Coordinates of C-alpha atoms and ligand atoms in Angstrom, one line a residue:
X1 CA 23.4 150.3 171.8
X2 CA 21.5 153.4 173.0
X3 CA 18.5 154.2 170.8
X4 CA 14.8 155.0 171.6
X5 CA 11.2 153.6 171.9
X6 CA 10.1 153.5 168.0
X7 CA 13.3 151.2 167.7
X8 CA 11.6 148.9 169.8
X9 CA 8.1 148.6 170.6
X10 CA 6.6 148.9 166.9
X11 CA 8.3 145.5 166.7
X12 CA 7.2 143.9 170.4
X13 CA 3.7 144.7 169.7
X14 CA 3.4 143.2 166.1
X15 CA 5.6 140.2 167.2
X16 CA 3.7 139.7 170.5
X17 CA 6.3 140.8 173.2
X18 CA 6.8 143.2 175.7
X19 CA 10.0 144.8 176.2
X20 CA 10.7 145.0 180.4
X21 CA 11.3 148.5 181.7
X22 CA 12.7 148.8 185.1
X23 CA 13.6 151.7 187.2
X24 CA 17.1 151.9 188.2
X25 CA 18.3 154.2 190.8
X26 CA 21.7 152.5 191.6
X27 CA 24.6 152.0 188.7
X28 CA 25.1 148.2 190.8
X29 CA 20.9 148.0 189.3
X30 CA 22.2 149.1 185.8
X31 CA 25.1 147.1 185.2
X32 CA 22.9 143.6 186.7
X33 CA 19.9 144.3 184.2
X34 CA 22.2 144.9 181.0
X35 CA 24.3 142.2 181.6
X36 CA 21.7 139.8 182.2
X37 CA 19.3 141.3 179.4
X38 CA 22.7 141.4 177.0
X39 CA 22.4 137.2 178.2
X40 CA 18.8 136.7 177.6
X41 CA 19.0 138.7 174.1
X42 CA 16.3 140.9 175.3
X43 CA 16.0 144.7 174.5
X44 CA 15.6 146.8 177.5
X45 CA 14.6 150.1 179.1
X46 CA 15.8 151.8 182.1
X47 CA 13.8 154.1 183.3
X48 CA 14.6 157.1 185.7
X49 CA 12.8 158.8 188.4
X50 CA 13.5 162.5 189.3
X51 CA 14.2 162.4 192.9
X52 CA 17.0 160.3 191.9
X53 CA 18.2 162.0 189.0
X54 CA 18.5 165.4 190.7
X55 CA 22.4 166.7 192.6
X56 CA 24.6 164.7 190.6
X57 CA 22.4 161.8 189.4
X58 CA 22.4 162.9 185.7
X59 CA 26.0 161.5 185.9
X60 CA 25.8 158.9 187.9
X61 CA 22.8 157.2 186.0
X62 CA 22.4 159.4 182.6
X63 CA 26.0 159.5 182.4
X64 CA 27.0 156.1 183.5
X65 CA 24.4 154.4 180.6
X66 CA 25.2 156.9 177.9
X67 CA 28.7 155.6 178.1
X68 CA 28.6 151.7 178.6
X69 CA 25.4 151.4 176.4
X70 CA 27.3 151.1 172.9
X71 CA 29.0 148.4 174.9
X72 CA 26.5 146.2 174.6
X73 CA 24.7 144.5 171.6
X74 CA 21.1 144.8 172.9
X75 CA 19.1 147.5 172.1
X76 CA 18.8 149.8 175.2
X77 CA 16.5 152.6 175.7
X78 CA 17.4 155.7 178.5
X79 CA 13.3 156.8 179.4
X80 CA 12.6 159.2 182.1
X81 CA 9.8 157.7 183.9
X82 CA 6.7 159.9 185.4
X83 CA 8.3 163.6 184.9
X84 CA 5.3 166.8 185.3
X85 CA 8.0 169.3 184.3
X86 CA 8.6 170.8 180.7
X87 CA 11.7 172.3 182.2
X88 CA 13.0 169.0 184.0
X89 CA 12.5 167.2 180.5
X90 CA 14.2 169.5 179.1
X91 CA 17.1 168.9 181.5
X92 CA 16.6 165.2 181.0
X93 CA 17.2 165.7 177.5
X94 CA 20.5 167.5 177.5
X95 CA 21.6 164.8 179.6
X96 CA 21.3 162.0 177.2
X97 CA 17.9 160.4 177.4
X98 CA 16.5 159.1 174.8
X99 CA 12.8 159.3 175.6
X100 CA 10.2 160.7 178.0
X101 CA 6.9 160.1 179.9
X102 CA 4.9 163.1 180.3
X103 CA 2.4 162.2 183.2
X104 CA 0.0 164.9 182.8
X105 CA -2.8 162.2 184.0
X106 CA -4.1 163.8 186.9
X107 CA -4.7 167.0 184.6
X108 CA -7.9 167.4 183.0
X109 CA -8.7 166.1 179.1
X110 CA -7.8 169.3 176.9
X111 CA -4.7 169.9 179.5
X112 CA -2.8 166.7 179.6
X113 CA -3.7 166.6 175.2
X114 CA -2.1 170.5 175.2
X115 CA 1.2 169.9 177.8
X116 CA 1.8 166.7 176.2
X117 CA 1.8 168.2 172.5
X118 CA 4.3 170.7 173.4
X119 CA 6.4 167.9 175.0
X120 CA 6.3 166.0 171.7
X121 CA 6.6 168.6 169.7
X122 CA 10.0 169.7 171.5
X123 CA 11.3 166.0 172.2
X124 CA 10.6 165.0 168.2
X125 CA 13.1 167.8 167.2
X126 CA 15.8 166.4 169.5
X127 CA 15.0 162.6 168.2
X128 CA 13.6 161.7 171.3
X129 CA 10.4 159.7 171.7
X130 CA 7.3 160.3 174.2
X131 CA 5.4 158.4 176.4
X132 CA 1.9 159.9 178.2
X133 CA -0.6 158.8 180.3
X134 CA -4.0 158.8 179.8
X135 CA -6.6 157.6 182.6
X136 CA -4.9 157.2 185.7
X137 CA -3.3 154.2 187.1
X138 CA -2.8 154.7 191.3
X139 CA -1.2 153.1 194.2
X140 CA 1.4 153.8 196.8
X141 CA 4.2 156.5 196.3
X142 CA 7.7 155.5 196.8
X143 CA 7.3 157.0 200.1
X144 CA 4.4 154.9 201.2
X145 CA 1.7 157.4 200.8
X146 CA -0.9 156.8 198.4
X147 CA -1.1 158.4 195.1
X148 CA -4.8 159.4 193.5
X149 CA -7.3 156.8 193.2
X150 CA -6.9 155.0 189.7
X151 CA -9.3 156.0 186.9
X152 CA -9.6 153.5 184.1
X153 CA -8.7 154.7 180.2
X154 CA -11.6 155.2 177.9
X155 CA -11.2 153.8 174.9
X156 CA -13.2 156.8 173.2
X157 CA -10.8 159.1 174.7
X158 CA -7.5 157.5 172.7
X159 CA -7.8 158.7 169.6
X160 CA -8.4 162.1 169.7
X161 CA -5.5 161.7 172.4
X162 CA -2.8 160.4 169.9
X163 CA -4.4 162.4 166.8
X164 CA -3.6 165.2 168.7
X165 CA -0.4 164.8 170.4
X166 CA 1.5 162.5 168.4
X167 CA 2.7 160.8 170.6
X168 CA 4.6 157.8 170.6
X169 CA 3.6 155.6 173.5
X170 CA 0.3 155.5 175.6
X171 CA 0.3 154.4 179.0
X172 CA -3.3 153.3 179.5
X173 CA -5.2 152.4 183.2
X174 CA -6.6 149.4 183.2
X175 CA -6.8 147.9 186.3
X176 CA -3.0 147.7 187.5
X177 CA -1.7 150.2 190.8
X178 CA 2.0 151.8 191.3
X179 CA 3.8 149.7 194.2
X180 CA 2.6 146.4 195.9
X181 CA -0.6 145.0 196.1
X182 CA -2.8 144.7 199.1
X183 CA -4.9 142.7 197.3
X184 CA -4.7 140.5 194.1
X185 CA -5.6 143.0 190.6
X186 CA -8.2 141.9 188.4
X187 CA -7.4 143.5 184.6
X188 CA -9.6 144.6 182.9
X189 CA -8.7 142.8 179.6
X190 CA -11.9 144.2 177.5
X191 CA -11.2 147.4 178.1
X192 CA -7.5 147.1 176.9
X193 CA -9.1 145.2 173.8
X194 CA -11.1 148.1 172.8
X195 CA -8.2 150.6 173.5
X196 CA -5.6 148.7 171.0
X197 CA -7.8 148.1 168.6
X198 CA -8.1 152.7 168.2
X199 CA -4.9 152.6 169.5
X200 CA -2.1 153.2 166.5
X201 CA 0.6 153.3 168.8
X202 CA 1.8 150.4 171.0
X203 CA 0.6 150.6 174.6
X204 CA 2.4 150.3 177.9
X205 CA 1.4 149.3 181.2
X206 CA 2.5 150.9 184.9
X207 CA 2.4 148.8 188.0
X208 CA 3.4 145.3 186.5
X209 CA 5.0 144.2 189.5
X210 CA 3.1 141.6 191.8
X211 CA 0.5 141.7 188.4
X212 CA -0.2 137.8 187.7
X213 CA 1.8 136.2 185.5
X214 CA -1.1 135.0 183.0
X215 CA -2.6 138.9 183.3
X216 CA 0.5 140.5 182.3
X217 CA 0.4 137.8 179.3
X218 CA -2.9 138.2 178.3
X219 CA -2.3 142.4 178.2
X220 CA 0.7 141.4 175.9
X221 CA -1.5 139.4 173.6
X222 CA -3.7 142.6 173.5
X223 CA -1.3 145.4 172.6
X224 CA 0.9 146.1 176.0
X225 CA 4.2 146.6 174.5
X226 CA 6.2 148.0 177.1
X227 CA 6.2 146.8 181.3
X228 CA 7.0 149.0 184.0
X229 CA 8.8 146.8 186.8
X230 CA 10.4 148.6 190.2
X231 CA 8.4 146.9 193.0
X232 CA 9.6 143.6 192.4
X233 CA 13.4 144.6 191.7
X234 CA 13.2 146.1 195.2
X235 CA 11.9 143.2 196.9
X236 CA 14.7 140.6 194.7
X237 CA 17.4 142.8 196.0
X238 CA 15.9 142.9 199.3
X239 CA 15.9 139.2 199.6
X240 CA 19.8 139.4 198.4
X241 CA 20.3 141.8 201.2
X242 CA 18.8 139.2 203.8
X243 CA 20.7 136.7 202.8
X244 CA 24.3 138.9 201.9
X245 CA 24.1 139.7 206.1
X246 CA 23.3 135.7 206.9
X247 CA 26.3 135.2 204.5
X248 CA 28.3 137.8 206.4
X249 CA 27.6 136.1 209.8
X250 CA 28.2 132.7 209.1
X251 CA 31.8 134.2 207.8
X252 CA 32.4 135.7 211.1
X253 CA 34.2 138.7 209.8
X254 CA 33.2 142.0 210.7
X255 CA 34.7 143.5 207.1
X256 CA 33.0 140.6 204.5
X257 CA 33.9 140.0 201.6
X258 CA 33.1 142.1 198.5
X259 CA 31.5 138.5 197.1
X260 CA 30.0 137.7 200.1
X261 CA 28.4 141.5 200.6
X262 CA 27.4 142.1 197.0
X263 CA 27.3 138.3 194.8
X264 CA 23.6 137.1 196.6
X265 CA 22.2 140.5 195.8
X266 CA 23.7 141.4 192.3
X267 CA 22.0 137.2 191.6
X268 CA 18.4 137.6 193.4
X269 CA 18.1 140.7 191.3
X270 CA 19.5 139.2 187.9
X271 CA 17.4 136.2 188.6
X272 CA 14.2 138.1 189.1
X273 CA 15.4 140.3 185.9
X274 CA 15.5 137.3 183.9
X275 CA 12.0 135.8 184.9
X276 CA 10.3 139.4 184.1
X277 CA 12.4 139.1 180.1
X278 CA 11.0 135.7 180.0
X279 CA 7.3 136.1 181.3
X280 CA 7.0 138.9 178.9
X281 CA 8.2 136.5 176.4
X282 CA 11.0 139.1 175.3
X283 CA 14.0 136.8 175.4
X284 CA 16.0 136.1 172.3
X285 CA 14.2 138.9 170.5
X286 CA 17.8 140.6 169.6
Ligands
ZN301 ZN1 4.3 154.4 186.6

């Protein structure tokens, strides 16, 4: 069933799980997570990015998980991941999702608290819940260029931030980067301590692919509700790919078979969905 984020992470972050959120930008990548998720009994979001929501992809990916959701007994959650735009919110809205993130991180203090209050204000009329970022967390864009350098969340910042905004998420920076890793992150676990001990919403944290297992776990113990995954879907299905054309050679047929083309991707990506529901301890939760 479609719903939103206070349907789910209130409930992760008092029972001590995170629920997995993973960008989808294919309907083969939506179908694969809610089944498997639906097998694990996990709750799940799928998350949106605009460059693949604009032309028709409101249909295709909007459209497509508005209508097979209620199909499902898991709780599901349609979030637009990283939008700048009041107006492409807006948009996002009319098409069905559920809930938000505002990244108004690179703005200054008083900026990011005012954009992000309108936001809320608008999305809470429409039932639809609000994620924003506060701090910065960094990395490599999608298209390999590297976004601003990270800055971590101050922990004296996050009240007045969620006083002010009401909003109903906070991504917070604390040590994590957008894409892969050229080195190994080191977390910085005291910071996130002080944060969720001000913090009265649940937390979420950006860049959890490639994160160490026991990191990722030890930000769960401290008040990460919610995990942002896309890296490491890419490079599962990748693998899949690798081995789909290997498949498709050893066959000998220049038009495969739909099994042999799609069946090692549609499992490398289910199996690495399933590892990310159980490291984050959010299996049989539903
Ligand atoms: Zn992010």
């Amino acid at each position: 069933m479609l719903t939103n984020l206070n349907e789910v992470l209130p409930q992760a972050r008092k029972e001590g799980y995170a629920v997995p959120a993973f960008d989808c930008i294919e309907d083969f990548m939506i179908r694969t997570i809610l089944d498997t998720a639906e097998k694990k009994k996990s709750p799940v979001i799928l998350m949106s990015l605009r460059h693949d929501l604009e032309g028709k992809g409101f249909s295709y990916i909007a459209g497509l998980i508005n209508k097979v959701a209620p199909e499902y007994d898991i709780p599901i959650v349609l979030h637009l991941d990283h939008a700048e735009n009041f107006e492409f919110i807006k948009q996002a809205i009319d098409n069905g999702f559920t809930s938000v993130m505002y990244d108004g991180s690179k703005l200054p203090f008083e900026e990011n608290i005012k954009n992000t209050k309108e936001i809320v204000d608008y999305a809470h009329t429409k039932g639809v819940t609000v994620e924003a970022e506060l701090g910065h967390v960094g990395g490599m864009k999608l298209d390999g260029s590297r976004e601003g350098d990270s800055q971590l969340t101050r922990a004296e910042d996050v009240k007045i931030f969620i006083e002010k905004t009401g909003v109903d998420a906070l991504a917070v920076s604390i040590g994590t980067a957008h894409g892969v890793y050229e080195s190994e992150p080191e977390l910085n676990i005291e910071r996130l301590k002080e944060i969720n001990e001000i913090s009265s919403i649940p937390l979420v944290l950006h860049g959890g692919s490639g994160t160490p297992v026991e990191q990722v776990q030890e930000s769960i113990k401290n008040g990460i509700a919610k995990i942002n995954i896309f890296a490491d879907l890419r490079i599962s299905m990748y693998k899949g790919l690798l081995e789909a054309a290997k498949k498709a050679e050893q066959e000998g047929r220049i038009d495969p078979t739909p099994d042999v083309l799609f069946e090692p991707i549609r499992n490398s990506l289910s199996d690495a969905v399933a590892g990310k529901i159980e490291d984050l301890f959010a299996d049989n939760r539903v």
